[in-house]
Amino acid sequence: MIRFKNYVKASSLEEAYTLNQKKSSVIGGGMMWLKMQNRVKVTLIDLSGLGLDTIEETEEEFRIGAMCTLRELETHKGLNTYFQGVMKECTRFIVGTQFRNGATVGGSVFGRFGFSDITTCLLPLDSYVELYQGGIVPLKDFCTMKFDRDILVRIIIKKDGRKVSYASQRMAKTDFPQIACCISEKDGNIAVSVGARPNLAEVVYLEKAGKSAEELAAEAADSFRYGSNMRGSAEYRNHLAKVYIRRMLEQFEMEGK
Ligand SMILES: Cc1cc2nc3c(=O)[nH]c(=O)nc-3n(C[C@H](O)[C@H](O)[C@H](O)COP(=O)(O)OP(=O)(O)OC[C@H]3O[C@@H](n4cnc5c(N)ncnc54)[C@H](O)[C@@H]3O)c2cc1C
């Protein structure tokens, strides 16, 4: 069990950031991951009083506060209509409804978990993280940044009209994914992310250029490195990625006809 000596409900991001500069402090999102740990920290910093629990939609973008829950992502009408249901698809197998009512978007993205359905889903979109000190950084770059003591304020997703699709496979419904794939397409430009390989999702960009769905899927899937663990071998994961990417590309083709 994780334990703390002090609890501070931050009254500003500045206060939260300043407190978080000490190694003995930790930011609490939904605490779903943190509570599994066994350590003692001096200060728990709670961001729940900072109004970061809203999803705003403007003409150009969606702005998702770090303290929004995965359940809000799953059920938000505007997000799911605009992005063709992928927010629901990438969240609905994560443990259970009660869990998703607690786990936050900020904790999920800042944690850079190898199994993350959320990061896999966001990468092929035109997505950014807003950091308190670091400013607005493309999600793709954030994923390769070293862990620091900054605060993730919100996720920004541009509304640029791309088609998007998400698929994952699990050995049992609420388990961690064996593989997670997401693709987007706009004007013949395709972005493919594959996560739970079992490493953190990465994204590759391809041009359609007359290639078949099978050729594109093989090209995309083979550009990632895969590993083996108790949920599957590297070879199996590569195979799954090819199959899911091909199916999603074929679905786009069918919808385009
Ligand atoms: C049993 C279990 C099964 C899971 N299965 C899946 C799954 O199948 N797919 C999936 O995608 N995810 C899965 N997850 C991960 C889960 O969905 C959340 O991503 C995870 O719990 C972190 O979210 P949280 O809000 O609980 O963050 P917390 O546990 O509160 O924090 C996680 C980390 O992020 C830091 N942090 C939190 N918020 C911020 C912020 N705003 N700025 C800076 N740092 C911050 C914390 O200090 C901590 O280091 C699982 C988790 C558990 C415990």
CSV table of C-alpha atoms and ligand atoms in Angstrom, one decimal:
chain,number,residue,atom,x,y,z
A,1,MET,CA,0.0,0.0,0.0
A,2,ILE,CA,1.2,3.5,-0.7
A,3,ARG,CA,1.3,5.9,2.2
A,4,PHE,CA,1.7,9.7,2.6
A,5,LYS,CA,2.6,11.9,5.5
A,6,ASN,CA,0.8,15.0,4.1
A,7,TYR,CA,-2.1,15.6,1.7
A,8,VAL,CA,-2.4,18.9,-0.2
A,9,LYS,CA,-5.3,19.8,-2.3
A,10,ALA,CA,-3.5,22.3,-4.6
A,11,SER,CA,-5.2,25.7,-5.1
A,12,SER,CA,-3.2,26.5,-8.2
A,13,LEU,CA,-1.0,24.7,-10.8
A,14,GLU,CA,1.9,26.9,-9.6
A,15,GLU,CA,1.5,25.5,-6.0
A,16,ALA,CA,1.2,21.9,-7.4
A,17,TYR,CA,4.2,22.3,-9.5
A,18,THR,CA,6.3,23.8,-6.7
A,19,LEU,CA,5.4,21.1,-4.3
A,20,ASN,CA,6.1,18.4,-7.0
A,21,GLN,CA,9.7,19.5,-7.4
A,22,LYS,CA,10.6,17.5,-4.3
A,23,LYS,CA,11.3,13.9,-5.0
A,24,SER,CA,9.3,13.0,-1.9
A,25,SER,CA,6.1,14.4,-3.5
A,26,VAL,CA,3.8,12.7,-5.9
A,27,ILE,CA,0.9,14.0,-8.0
A,28,GLY,CA,-2.3,11.9,-7.6
A,29,GLY,CA,-4.6,11.5,-10.5
A,30,GLY,CA,-7.2,8.8,-10.0
A,31,MET,CA,-4.8,6.9,-7.7
A,32,MET,CA,-5.7,3.6,-9.4
A,33,TRP,CA,-2.1,2.9,-10.4
A,34,LEU,CA,-0.4,4.6,-7.4
A,35,LYS,CA,-2.4,2.7,-4.9
A,36,MET,CA,-1.0,-0.6,-6.1
A,37,GLN,CA,2.5,0.5,-5.1
A,38,ASN,CA,4.2,-0.2,-1.8
A,39,ARG,CA,6.1,2.9,-0.8
A,40,VAL,CA,6.0,5.9,1.5
A,41,LYS,CA,5.9,9.4,0.1
A,42,VAL,CA,5.9,12.7,2.1
A,43,THR,CA,3.3,14.7,0.1
A,44,LEU,CA,0.4,13.7,-2.1
A,45,ILE,CA,-0.6,16.5,-4.4
A,46,ASP,CA,-4.3,16.4,-5.3
A,47,LEU,CA,-5.2,18.3,-8.5
A,48,SER,CA,-9.0,17.8,-8.2
A,49,GLY,CA,-9.7,21.4,-7.1
A,50,LEU,CA,-8.2,23.0,-10.3
A,51,GLY,CA,-11.1,22.6,-12.7
A,52,LEU,CA,-9.2,20.1,-14.9
A,53,ASP,CA,-12.1,17.7,-15.1
A,54,THR,CA,-13.8,19.0,-18.2
A,55,ILE,CA,-13.8,18.2,-21.9
A,56,GLU,CA,-14.2,21.4,-24.0
A,57,GLU,CA,-15.0,21.4,-27.7
A,58,THR,CA,-14.2,24.4,-29.9
A,59,GLU,CA,-14.3,24.8,-33.7
A,60,GLU,CA,-10.7,23.6,-34.0
A,61,GLU,CA,-10.1,21.2,-31.1
A,62,PHE,CA,-11.1,19.1,-28.1
A,63,ARG,CA,-9.4,20.0,-24.8
A,64,ILE,CA,-9.5,17.2,-22.3
A,65,GLY,CA,-8.5,18.1,-18.7
A,66,ALA,CA,-6.0,15.9,-17.0
A,67,MET,CA,-8.5,15.0,-14.3
A,68,CYS,CA,-11.2,13.8,-16.7
A,69,THR,CA,-11.9,10.1,-16.0
A,70,LEU,CA,-11.6,7.3,-18.6
A,71,ARG,CA,-15.4,6.9,-18.2
A,72,GLU,CA,-15.9,10.5,-19.4
A,73,LEU,CA,-13.7,9.8,-22.4
A,74,GLU,CA,-15.8,6.6,-23.1
A,75,THR,CA,-19.2,8.3,-22.8
A,76,HIS,CA,-18.5,11.8,-24.2
A,77,LYS,CA,-20.9,12.3,-27.2
A,78,GLY,CA,-18.9,15.0,-29.0
A,79,LEU,CA,-15.6,13.2,-28.9
A,80,ASN,CA,-17.1,9.8,-29.9
A,81,THR,CA,-19.1,11.3,-32.7
A,82,TYR,CA,-16.2,13.2,-34.1
A,83,PHE,CA,-13.7,10.4,-33.7
A,84,GLN,CA,-16.1,7.6,-34.8
A,85,GLY,CA,-16.4,5.9,-31.5
A,86,VAL,CA,-12.7,5.2,-30.8
A,87,MET,CA,-12.7,6.8,-27.4
A,88,LYS,CA,-15.3,4.3,-26.3
A,89,GLU,CA,-13.6,1.4,-28.1
A,90,CYS,CA,-10.2,2.1,-26.4
A,91,THR,CA,-11.6,2.4,-22.9
A,92,ARG,CA,-14.4,-0.1,-22.6
A,93,PHE,CA,-12.3,-3.1,-21.7
A,94,ILE,CA,-10.2,-1.3,-19.1
A,95,VAL,CA,-11.0,-3.2,-15.9
A,96,GLY,CA,-14.6,-2.1,-15.2
A,97,THR,CA,-17.0,0.8,-15.1
A,98,GLN,CA,-16.2,1.7,-11.4
A,99,PHE,CA,-12.5,1.6,-12.2
A,100,ARG,CA,-12.9,3.9,-15.3
A,101,ASN,CA,-14.9,6.3,-13.1
A,102,GLY,CA,-11.7,6.8,-11.1
A,103,ALA,CA,-8.7,6.5,-13.4
A,104,THR,CA,-7.8,9.8,-15.1
A,105,VAL,CA,-6.7,10.7,-18.6
A,106,GLY,CA,-3.7,12.6,-17.1
A,107,GLY,CA,-2.5,9.6,-15.1
A,108,SER,CA,-3.0,7.4,-18.1
A,109,VAL,CA,-0.9,9.5,-20.4
A,110,PHE,CA,1.7,10.8,-18.0
A,111,GLY,CA,2.4,7.3,-16.8
A,112,ARG,CA,3.5,6.2,-20.3
A,113,PHE,CA,2.5,2.7,-19.6
A,114,GLY,CA,3.5,0.1,-22.2
A,115,PHE,CA,0.0,-1.4,-22.1
A,116,SER,CA,-1.8,1.9,-22.5
A,117,ASP,CA,-4.9,1.7,-24.7
A,118,ILE,CA,-5.3,5.5,-24.3
A,119,THR,CA,-1.9,6.5,-25.7
A,120,THR,CA,-2.3,4.0,-28.5
A,121,CYS,CA,-5.6,5.6,-29.5
A,122,LEU,CA,-4.4,9.2,-29.2
A,123,LEU,CA,-1.2,8.8,-31.2
A,124,PRO,CA,-2.5,8.6,-34.8
A,125,LEU,CA,-4.7,11.7,-34.1
A,126,ASP,CA,-3.3,15.2,-34.3
A,127,SER,CA,-2.8,15.2,-30.5
A,128,TYR,CA,-0.8,17.2,-28.0
A,129,VAL,CA,-0.1,17.3,-24.3
A,130,GLU,CA,-0.1,20.6,-22.4
A,131,LEU,CA,2.5,20.6,-19.7
A,132,TYR,CA,2.6,23.2,-17.0
A,133,GLN,CA,6.3,24.1,-17.6
A,134,GLY,CA,6.9,22.4,-20.9
A,135,GLY,CA,4.1,24.0,-22.8
A,136,ILE,CA,2.3,22.2,-25.6
A,137,VAL,CA,4.2,19.2,-27.0
A,138,PRO,CA,3.1,16.7,-29.7
A,139,LEU,CA,2.0,13.5,-27.9
A,140,LYS,CA,4.4,11.6,-30.1
A,141,ASP,CA,7.4,13.6,-28.7
A,142,PHE,CA,6.1,13.4,-25.2
A,143,CYS,CA,6.1,9.6,-25.3
A,144,THR,CA,9.9,9.6,-25.9
A,145,MET,CA,10.6,12.3,-23.3
A,146,LYS,CA,12.3,11.3,-20.0
A,147,PHE,CA,10.1,11.3,-16.9
A,148,ASP,CA,10.4,14.7,-15.1
A,149,ARG,CA,8.5,16.5,-12.4
A,150,ASP,CA,6.2,18.6,-14.7
A,151,ILE,CA,2.4,18.4,-14.5
A,152,LEU,CA,0.2,17.3,-17.4
A,153,VAL,CA,-2.6,19.9,-17.6
A,154,ARG,CA,-4.6,18.7,-20.6
A,155,ILE,CA,-4.7,16.7,-23.8
A,156,ILE,CA,-5.5,18.6,-27.0
A,157,ILE,CA,-6.8,16.9,-30.1
A,158,LYS,CA,-7.2,18.9,-33.3
A,159,LYS,CA,-10.4,18.4,-35.3
A,160,ASP,CA,-8.9,17.8,-38.8
A,161,GLY,CA,-11.5,15.4,-40.2
A,162,ARG,CA,-9.4,12.3,-40.3
A,163,LYS,CA,-11.0,8.9,-40.2
A,164,VAL,CA,-9.9,6.7,-37.3
A,165,SER,CA,-10.4,3.2,-36.0
A,166,TYR,CA,-9.2,1.3,-32.9
A,167,ALA,CA,-8.8,-2.4,-32.1
A,168,SER,CA,-7.3,-4.4,-29.2
A,169,GLN,CA,-7.1,-8.1,-28.3
A,170,ARG,CA,-7.1,-9.5,-24.8
A,171,MET,CA,-6.9,-13.0,-23.4
A,172,ALA,CA,-9.8,-12.2,-21.1
A,173,LYS,CA,-12.2,-9.2,-21.4
A,174,THR,CA,-10.7,-7.0,-18.6
A,175,ASP,CA,-7.1,-8.1,-18.8
A,176,PHE,CA,-4.2,-5.9,-20.2
A,177,PRO,CA,-4.1,-6.0,-24.0
A,178,GLN,CA,-2.0,-8.5,-25.9
A,179,ILE,CA,-1.9,-5.9,-28.7
A,180,ALA,CA,-3.5,-2.5,-29.3
A,181,CYS,CA,-3.7,-0.9,-32.7
A,182,CYS,CA,-5.1,2.4,-33.9
A,183,ILE,CA,-5.1,3.9,-37.4
A,184,SER,CA,-6.1,7.2,-39.0
A,185,GLU,CA,-6.4,8.3,-42.6
A,186,LYS,CA,-6.6,11.7,-44.2
A,187,ASP,CA,-6.1,12.5,-47.9
A,188,GLY,CA,-4.3,9.1,-48.5
A,189,ASN,CA,-1.9,9.7,-45.5
A,190,ILE,CA,-2.1,6.9,-42.9
A,191,ALA,CA,-0.9,7.0,-39.3
A,192,VAL,CA,-0.6,3.7,-37.5
A,193,SER,CA,0.1,3.2,-33.8
A,194,VAL,CA,0.7,-0.1,-32.1
A,195,GLY,CA,0.9,-0.4,-28.3
A,196,ALA,CA,1.1,-3.2,-25.8
A,197,ARG,CA,3.9,-4.8,-27.9
A,198,PRO,CA,4.4,-4.9,-24.8
A,199,ASN,CA,6.2,-1.5,-25.0
A,200,LEU,CA,4.6,1.9,-25.1
A,201,ALA,CA,2.8,2.7,-28.3
A,202,GLU,CA,4.6,4.3,-31.2
A,203,VAL,CA,3.3,5.7,-34.4
A,204,VAL,CA,4.4,5.4,-38.0
A,205,TYR,CA,3.2,7.3,-41.1
A,206,LEU,CA,2.6,5.8,-44.5
A,207,GLU,CA,1.3,6.9,-47.9
A,208,LYS,CA,-1.4,4.9,-49.4
A,209,ALA,CA,0.2,5.3,-52.9
A,210,GLY,CA,-1.9,2.5,-54.6
A,211,LYS,CA,-0.8,-0.2,-52.1
A,212,SER,CA,-3.3,-2.8,-50.9
A,213,ALA,CA,-4.5,-3.0,-47.3
A,214,GLU,CA,-2.4,-6.1,-46.9
A,215,GLU,CA,0.8,-4.5,-48.1
A,216,LEU,CA,0.2,-1.4,-46.0
A,217,ALA,CA,-0.6,-3.5,-42.9
A,218,ALA,CA,2.6,-5.5,-43.3
A,219,GLU,CA,4.7,-2.4,-43.8
A,220,ALA,CA,3.3,-0.7,-40.7
A,221,ALA,CA,3.4,-3.8,-38.5
A,222,ASP,CA,6.9,-4.7,-39.5
A,223,SER,CA,8.2,-1.2,-38.6
A,224,PHE,CA,7.7,-1.8,-34.8
A,225,ARG,CA,9.7,-4.0,-32.5
A,226,TYR,CA,7.8,-6.6,-30.5
A,227,GLY,CA,8.6,-8.4,-27.2
A,228,SER,CA,7.4,-11.5,-25.5
A,229,ASN,CA,5.8,-11.9,-22.1
A,230,MET,CA,3.2,-14.1,-20.4
A,231,ARG,CA,0.5,-12.6,-22.7
A,232,GLY,CA,2.1,-13.5,-26.0
A,233,SER,CA,5.3,-13.9,-28.0
A,234,ALA,CA,6.8,-11.2,-30.2
A,235,GLU,CA,6.0,-13.2,-33.3
A,236,TYR,CA,2.3,-13.6,-32.3
A,237,ARG,CA,2.0,-9.8,-31.5
A,238,ASN,CA,3.5,-9.0,-34.9
A,239,HIS,CA,1.0,-11.3,-36.6
A,240,LEU,CA,-1.9,-9.8,-34.6
A,241,ALA,CA,-0.9,-6.3,-35.5
A,242,LYS,CA,-0.8,-7.2,-39.2
A,243,VAL,CA,-4.3,-8.7,-39.0
A,244,TYR,CA,-5.9,-5.8,-37.1
A,245,ILE,CA,-4.3,-3.1,-39.1
A,246,ARG,CA,-5.4,-4.8,-42.4
A,247,ARG,CA,-8.9,-5.2,-41.2
A,248,MET,CA,-9.2,-1.6,-40.2
A,249,LEU,CA,-7.8,-0.4,-43.5
A,250,GLU,CA,-10.2,-2.7,-45.4
A,251,GLN,CA,-13.1,-1.2,-43.3
A,252,PHE,CA,-12.0,2.3,-44.4
A,253,GLU,CA,-11.9,1.2,-48.0
A,254,MET,CA,-15.4,-0.3,-47.7
A,255,GLU,CA,-16.7,2.9,-46.1
A,256,GLY,CA,-15.1,5.0,-48.8
A,257,LYS,CA,-16.9,3.2,-51.6
B,1,LIG,C1,-5.3,-3.4,-12.5
B,1,LIG,C2,-5.1,-2.4,-13.6
B,1,LIG,C3,-5.5,-2.7,-14.9
B,1,LIG,C4,-5.3,-1.8,-15.9
B,1,LIG,N1,-5.6,-2.1,-17.2
B,1,LIG,C5,-5.4,-1.2,-18.1
B,1,LIG,C6,-5.7,-1.5,-19.5
B,1,LIG,O1,-6.1,-2.6,-19.9
B,1,LIG,N2,-5.5,-0.6,-20.5
B,1,LIG,C7,-5.0,0.7,-20.1
B,1,LIG,O2,-4.9,1.5,-21.0
B,1,LIG,N3,-4.8,1.0,-18.8
B,1,LIG,C8,-4.9,0.1,-17.9
B,1,LIG,N4,-4.6,0.4,-16.6
B,1,LIG,C9,-4.1,1.8,-16.3
B,1,LIG,C10,-5.2,2.7,-15.9
B,1,LIG,O3,-6.2,2.8,-16.9
B,1,LIG,C11,-4.7,4.1,-15.6
B,1,LIG,O4,-4.0,4.5,-16.7
B,1,LIG,C12,-3.8,4.2,-14.4
B,1,LIG,O5,-4.6,3.7,-13.3
B,1,LIG,C13,-3.3,5.6,-14.1
B,1,LIG,O6,-4.4,6.5,-14.0
B,1,LIG,P1,-4.7,7.2,-12.6
B,1,LIG,O7,-5.6,8.3,-12.8
B,1,LIG,O8,-5.2,6.1,-11.7
B,1,LIG,O9,-3.3,7.7,-12.2
B,1,LIG,P2,-2.5,7.7,-10.8
B,1,LIG,O10,-2.3,6.3,-10.3
B,1,LIG,O11,-3.1,8.7,-9.9
B,1,LIG,O12,-1.1,8.2,-11.4
B,1,LIG,C14,-0.3,7.5,-12.3
B,1,LIG,C15,1.1,8.2,-12.4
B,1,LIG,O13,0.9,9.4,-13.1
B,1,LIG,C16,1.2,10.6,-12.3
B,1,LIG,N5,0.2,11.6,-12.6
B,1,LIG,C17,-1.1,11.5,-12.5
B,1,LIG,N6,-1.7,12.6,-13.0
B,1,LIG,C18,-0.7,13.4,-13.4
B,1,LIG,C19,-0.7,14.7,-14.0
B,1,LIG,N7,-1.8,15.4,-14.3
B,1,LIG,N8,0.5,15.3,-14.3
B,1,LIG,C20,1.6,14.6,-14.0
B,1,LIG,N9,1.7,13.4,-13.4
B,1,LIG,C21,0.5,12.8,-13.1
B,1,LIG,C22,1.2,10.1,-10.9
B,1,LIG,O14,2.1,10.8,-10.1
B,1,LIG,C23,1.7,8.6,-11.1
B,1,LIG,O15,3.1,8.6,-11.3
B,1,LIG,C24,-4.8,-0.5,-15.5
B,1,LIG,C25,-4.5,-0.2,-14.2
B,1,LIG,C26,-4.7,-1.1,-13.2
B,1,LIG,C27,-4.3,-0.7,-11.8
